């Protein structure tokens, strides 16, 4: 489509706390090469890539798990945001509801470059596997802000925190897959204002 930028982007982010490398291809096959040092986060990002069909290469090294989780989310959000560019031709909105055994999650996304998040994953415990549940929430909050997206992510019910997190991750993936899709009928940006 004329005016659509290449939808592949890389981000390198180095701070006193972490070094992050992320590469995304919005028009990929869902391949993931992830090394966060946090196995459950690797699992979530692999699931995210699989269901969004966004190819992701991501790694982070740092001092503390919280910093690694946060900065990887920022780097991934930046890469996705840059790959989307001006948003010309995209669908913009996406939503999905995903069951995972005992749990069900719903996510709605707007890629309008006005960051806002409302996230309620209804975790009961302090950890999912080795990952703090507050870090799971913070990952999605940081990703949303860095992506400049409006994301509403809710677990409606469930008794297993692992299943809640996984259902929410898959729902986000499917929502973004829909929102980033190029609409062949769309001329310019998906906004009645003419700009996003």
mmCIF file of C-alpha atoms in Angstrom:
data_model
loop_
_atom_site.group_PDB
_atom_site.id
_atom_site.type_symbol
_atom_site.label_atom_id
_atom_site.label_comp_id
_atom_site.label_asym_id
_atom_site.label_seq_id
_atom_site.Cartn_x
_atom_site.Cartn_y
_atom_site.Cartn_z
ATOM 1 C CA UNK A 1 0.000 0.000 0.000
ATOM 2 C CA UNK A 2 1.305 3.424 -0.915
ATOM 3 C CA UNK A 3 2.576 5.378 2.077
ATOM 4 C CA UNK A 4 2.898 2.295 4.289
ATOM 5 C CA UNK A 5 6.319 2.068 5.905
ATOM 6 C CA UNK A 6 8.301 -1.134 6.218
ATOM 7 C CA UNK A 7 6.830 -2.970 9.179
ATOM 8 C CA UNK A 8 10.089 -4.308 10.582
ATOM 9 C CA UNK A 9 11.900 -2.473 13.348
ATOM 10 C CA UNK A 10 14.767 -2.928 15.793
ATOM 11 C CA UNK A 11 15.349 -1.256 19.151
ATOM 12 C CA UNK A 12 18.521 -1.220 21.219
ATOM 13 C CA UNK A 13 18.097 0.260 24.690
ATOM 14 C CA UNK A 14 20.934 0.551 27.190
ATOM 15 C CA UNK A 15 20.623 2.026 30.670
ATOM 16 C CA UNK A 16 22.672 1.717 33.846
ATOM 17 C CA UNK A 17 20.354 -1.148 34.801
ATOM 18 C CA UNK A 18 19.699 -3.120 31.604
ATOM 19 C CA UNK A 19 20.623 -3.803 28.001
ATOM 20 C CA UNK A 20 17.648 -4.617 25.767
ATOM 21 C CA UNK A 21 17.554 -5.737 22.132
ATOM 22 C CA UNK A 22 14.256 -6.200 20.312
ATOM 23 C CA UNK A 23 13.401 -6.839 16.683
ATOM 24 C CA UNK A 24 9.840 -7.193 15.385
ATOM 25 C CA UNK A 25 8.258 -8.001 12.044
ATOM 26 C CA UNK A 26 4.563 -7.122 12.048
ATOM 27 C CA UNK A 27 3.988 -9.230 8.937
ATOM 28 C CA UNK A 28 5.745 -12.309 10.199
ATOM 29 C CA UNK A 29 4.768 -15.894 10.944
ATOM 30 C CA UNK A 30 4.703 -15.778 14.740
ATOM 31 C CA UNK A 31 8.295 -16.860 15.315
ATOM 32 C CA UNK A 32 9.866 -16.032 18.675
ATOM 33 C CA UNK A 33 13.449 -16.032 19.901
ATOM 34 C CA UNK A 34 13.221 -14.677 23.446
ATOM 35 C CA UNK A 35 15.741 -14.587 26.271
ATOM 36 C CA UNK A 36 14.581 -12.498 29.217
ATOM 37 C CA UNK A 37 16.125 -14.586 31.969
ATOM 38 C CA UNK A 38 12.589 -15.111 33.305
ATOM 39 C CA UNK A 39 11.165 -18.393 31.978
ATOM 40 C CA UNK A 40 7.495 -17.466 32.437
ATOM 41 C CA UNK A 41 8.010 -14.148 30.619
ATOM 42 C CA UNK A 42 9.710 -16.040 27.765
ATOM 43 C CA UNK A 43 6.678 -18.334 27.691
ATOM 44 C CA UNK A 44 4.247 -15.402 27.520
ATOM 45 C CA UNK A 45 6.192 -13.624 24.765
ATOM 46 C CA UNK A 46 6.452 -16.830 22.741
ATOM 47 C CA UNK A 47 2.686 -17.277 23.057
ATOM 48 C CA UNK A 48 2.180 -13.613 22.148
ATOM 49 C CA UNK A 49 4.270 -14.013 18.972
ATOM 50 C CA UNK A 50 2.534 -17.260 18.022
ATOM 51 C CA UNK A 51 -0.968 -15.802 18.180
ATOM 52 C CA UNK A 52 -0.243 -12.275 16.909
ATOM 53 C CA UNK A 53 1.853 -13.614 13.998
ATOM 54 C CA UNK A 54 4.410 -10.942 14.877
ATOM 55 C CA UNK A 55 7.969 -12.265 14.664
ATOM 56 C CA UNK A 56 9.858 -11.271 17.803
ATOM 57 C CA UNK A 57 13.536 -11.473 18.687
ATOM 58 C CA UNK A 58 14.082 -10.115 22.193
ATOM 59 C CA UNK A 59 16.749 -10.279 24.853
ATOM 60 C CA UNK A 60 17.532 -8.425 28.041
ATOM 61 C CA UNK A 61 20.358 -8.529 30.576
ATOM 62 C CA UNK A 62 20.256 -6.516 33.749
ATOM 63 C CA UNK A 63 20.664 -6.155 37.453
ATOM 64 C CA UNK A 64 17.183 -6.965 38.791
ATOM 65 C CA UNK A 65 14.266 -9.008 37.475
ATOM 66 C CA UNK A 66 11.877 -6.049 37.830
ATOM 67 C CA UNK A 67 14.150 -3.826 35.729
ATOM 68 C CA UNK A 68 14.543 -6.515 33.077
ATOM 69 C CA UNK A 69 10.784 -7.060 32.848
ATOM 70 C CA UNK A 70 10.056 -3.322 32.671
ATOM 71 C CA UNK A 71 12.755 -2.435 30.150
ATOM 72 C CA UNK A 72 11.980 -5.376 27.886
ATOM 73 C CA UNK A 73 8.347 -4.205 27.817
ATOM 74 C CA UNK A 74 9.469 -0.674 26.957
ATOM 75 C CA UNK A 75 11.757 -1.965 24.198
ATOM 76 C CA UNK A 76 9.073 -4.208 22.718
ATOM 77 C CA UNK A 77 6.537 -1.384 22.805
ATOM 78 C CA UNK A 78 8.996 1.003 21.122
ATOM 79 C CA UNK A 79 9.750 -1.515 18.385
ATOM 80 C CA UNK A 80 6.065 -2.173 17.704
ATOM 81 C CA UNK A 81 5.300 1.557 17.749
ATOM 82 C CA UNK A 82 8.118 2.347 15.298
ATOM 83 C CA UNK A 83 7.094 -0.510 13.020
ATOM 84 C CA UNK A 84 3.545 0.896 12.887
ATOM 85 C CA UNK A 85 4.841 4.334 11.954
ATOM 86 C CA UNK A 86 2.075 6.819 11.095
ATOM 87 C CA UNK A 87 -0.566 4.048 11.253
ATOM 88 C CA UNK A 88 -1.459 4.572 7.585
ATOM 89 C CA UNK A 89 -3.738 1.815 6.305
ATOM 90 C CA UNK A 90 -4.105 -0.192 9.511
ATOM 91 C CA UNK A 91 -7.376 -1.445 10.970
ATOM 92 C CA UNK A 92 -6.514 0.374 14.248
ATOM 93 C CA UNK A 93 -8.978 -1.414 16.563
ATOM 94 C CA UNK A 94 -8.934 -5.002 17.766
ATOM 95 C CA UNK A 95 -10.621 -7.105 20.392
ATOM 96 C CA UNK A 96 -10.631 -10.734 21.442
ATOM 97 C CA UNK A 97 -11.909 -13.022 24.168
ATOM 98 C CA UNK A 98 -9.881 -16.128 24.918
ATOM 99 C CA UNK A 99 -10.631 -19.083 27.223
ATOM 100 C CA UNK A 100 -7.803 -20.989 28.887
ATOM 101 C CA UNK A 101 -9.126 -23.976 30.802
ATOM 102 C CA UNK A 102 -10.806 -22.460 33.899
ATOM 103 C CA UNK A 103 -10.127 -18.836 32.917
ATOM 104 C CA UNK A 104 -11.404 -16.391 30.328
ATOM 105 C CA UNK A 105 -9.849 -13.053 29.362
ATOM 106 C CA UNK A 106 -10.960 -10.186 27.162
ATOM 107 C CA UNK A 107 -8.806 -7.484 25.565
ATOM 108 C CA UNK A 108 -9.687 -4.423 23.489
ATOM 109 C CA UNK A 109 -7.021 -2.340 21.725
ATOM 110 C CA UNK A 110 -6.950 1.038 19.990
ATOM 111 C CA UNK A 111 -3.676 2.019 18.292
ATOM 112 C CA UNK A 112 -4.535 5.734 18.287
ATOM 113 C CA UNK A 113 -1.215 6.870 19.845
ATOM 114 C CA UNK A 114 -2.944 8.022 23.038
ATOM 115 C CA UNK A 115 -1.581 5.733 25.770
ATOM 116 C CA UNK A 116 -4.048 4.456 28.339
ATOM 117 C CA UNK A 117 -4.392 1.135 30.093
ATOM 118 C CA UNK A 118 -6.906 -0.568 32.335
ATOM 119 C CA UNK A 119 -5.655 -3.961 33.414
ATOM 120 C CA UNK A 120 -7.284 -6.352 35.884
ATOM 121 C CA UNK A 121 -5.991 -9.906 35.707
ATOM 122 C CA UNK A 122 -7.546 -10.935 39.033
ATOM 123 C CA UNK A 123 -4.444 -12.684 40.311
ATOM 124 C CA UNK A 124 -4.882 -14.435 43.670
ATOM 125 C CA UNK A 125 -1.275 -15.297 44.392
ATOM 126 C CA UNK A 126 1.965 -13.332 44.509
ATOM 127 C CA UNK A 127 3.699 -15.354 41.791
ATOM 128 C CA UNK A 128 3.019 -17.222 38.564
ATOM 129 C CA UNK A 129 5.769 -19.783 38.347
ATOM 130 C CA UNK A 130 8.892 -17.743 39.251
ATOM 131 C CA UNK A 131 7.474 -14.368 38.140
ATOM 132 C CA UNK A 132 5.899 -11.861 40.530
ATOM 133 C CA UNK A 133 2.291 -11.135 39.544
ATOM 134 C CA UNK A 134 2.914 -7.408 40.042
ATOM 135 C CA UNK A 135 5.675 -7.688 37.411
ATOM 136 C CA UNK A 136 3.239 -9.312 34.971
ATOM 137 C CA UNK A 137 0.870 -6.372 35.413
ATOM 138 C CA UNK A 138 3.742 -3.912 35.142
ATOM 139 C CA UNK A 139 4.985 -5.566 31.944
ATOM 140 C CA UNK A 140 1.661 -4.932 30.214
ATOM 141 C CA UNK A 141 1.356 -1.413 31.617
ATOM 142 C CA UNK A 142 4.855 -0.516 30.347
ATOM 143 C CA UNK A 143 4.222 -2.176 26.980
ATOM 144 C CA UNK A 144 0.965 -0.245 26.531
ATOM 145 C CA UNK A 145 2.565 3.108 27.335
ATOM 146 C CA UNK A 146 5.591 2.506 25.104
ATOM 147 C CA UNK A 147 3.407 1.254 22.238
ATOM 148 C CA UNK A 148 1.238 4.377 22.625
ATOM 149 C CA UNK A 149 -1.868 2.227 22.643
ATOM 150 C CA UNK A 150 -5.157 2.178 24.504
ATOM 151 C CA UNK A 151 -5.453 -1.285 26.051
ATOM 152 C CA UNK A 152 -8.211 -2.683 28.243
ATOM 153 C CA UNK A 153 -7.301 -6.153 29.528
ATOM 154 C CA UNK A 154 -9.579 -8.081 31.861
ATOM 155 C CA UNK A 155 -9.803 -11.572 33.244
ATOM 156 C CA UNK A 156 -13.482 -12.228 33.821
ATOM 157 C CA UNK A 157 -12.983 -15.274 36.033
ATOM 158 C CA UNK A 158 -10.637 -18.143 36.714
ATOM 159 C CA UNK A 159 -9.074 -20.131 39.528
ATOM 160 C CA UNK A 160 -5.538 -20.581 38.147
ATOM 161 C CA UNK A 161 -3.212 -17.573 37.870
ATOM 162 C CA UNK A 162 -1.081 -19.195 35.155
ATOM 163 C CA UNK A 163 -4.182 -19.713 33.015
ATOM 164 C CA UNK A 164 -5.351 -16.138 33.658
ATOM 165 C CA UNK A 165 -2.039 -14.685 32.508
ATOM 166 C CA UNK A 166 -1.915 -16.936 29.464
ATOM 167 C CA UNK A 167 -5.507 -16.204 28.417
ATOM 168 C CA UNK A 168 -4.841 -12.463 28.728
ATOM 169 C CA UNK A 169 -1.622 -12.743 26.700
ATOM 170 C CA UNK A 170 -3.348 -14.629 23.903
ATOM 171 C CA UNK A 171 -6.275 -12.180 23.887
ATOM 172 C CA UNK A 172 -3.822 -9.274 23.579
ATOM 173 C CA UNK A 173 -2.021 -11.061 20.752
ATOM 174 C CA UNK A 174 -5.230 -11.649 18.800
ATOM 175 C CA UNK A 175 -6.397 -8.072 19.414
ATOM 176 C CA UNK A 176 -3.127 -6.625 18.130
ATOM 177 C CA UNK A 177 -3.114 -8.996 15.173
ATOM 178 C CA UNK A 178 -6.479 -7.538 14.170
ATOM 179 C CA UNK A 179 -5.522 -3.913 14.897
ATOM 180 C CA UNK A 180 -2.213 -3.941 12.952
ATOM 181 C CA UNK A 181 -3.731 -5.631 9.898
ATOM 182 C CA UNK A 182 -3.582 -3.527 6.751
ATOM 183 C CA UNK A 183 -7.037 -2.823 5.313
ATOM 184 C CA UNK A 184 -6.769 -2.671 1.523
ATOM 185 C CA UNK A 185 -9.779 -0.336 1.381
ATOM 186 C CA UNK A 186 -8.306 2.156 3.846
ATOM 187 C CA UNK A 187 -6.914 5.348 2.320
ATOM 188 C CA UNK A 188 -4.688 7.162 4.788
ATOM 189 C CA UNK A 189 -5.013 6.808 8.550
ATOM 190 C CA UNK A 190 -8.048 5.226 10.226
ATOM 191 C CA UNK A 191 -9.440 8.428 11.725
ATOM 192 C CA UNK A 192 -12.170 10.862 10.712
ATOM 193 C CA UNK A 193 -9.796 13.651 11.812
ATOM 194 C CA UNK A 194 -7.324 12.715 9.087
ATOM 195 C CA UNK A 195 -4.558 12.261 11.656
ATOM 196 C CA UNK A 196 -3.905 9.971 14.600
#
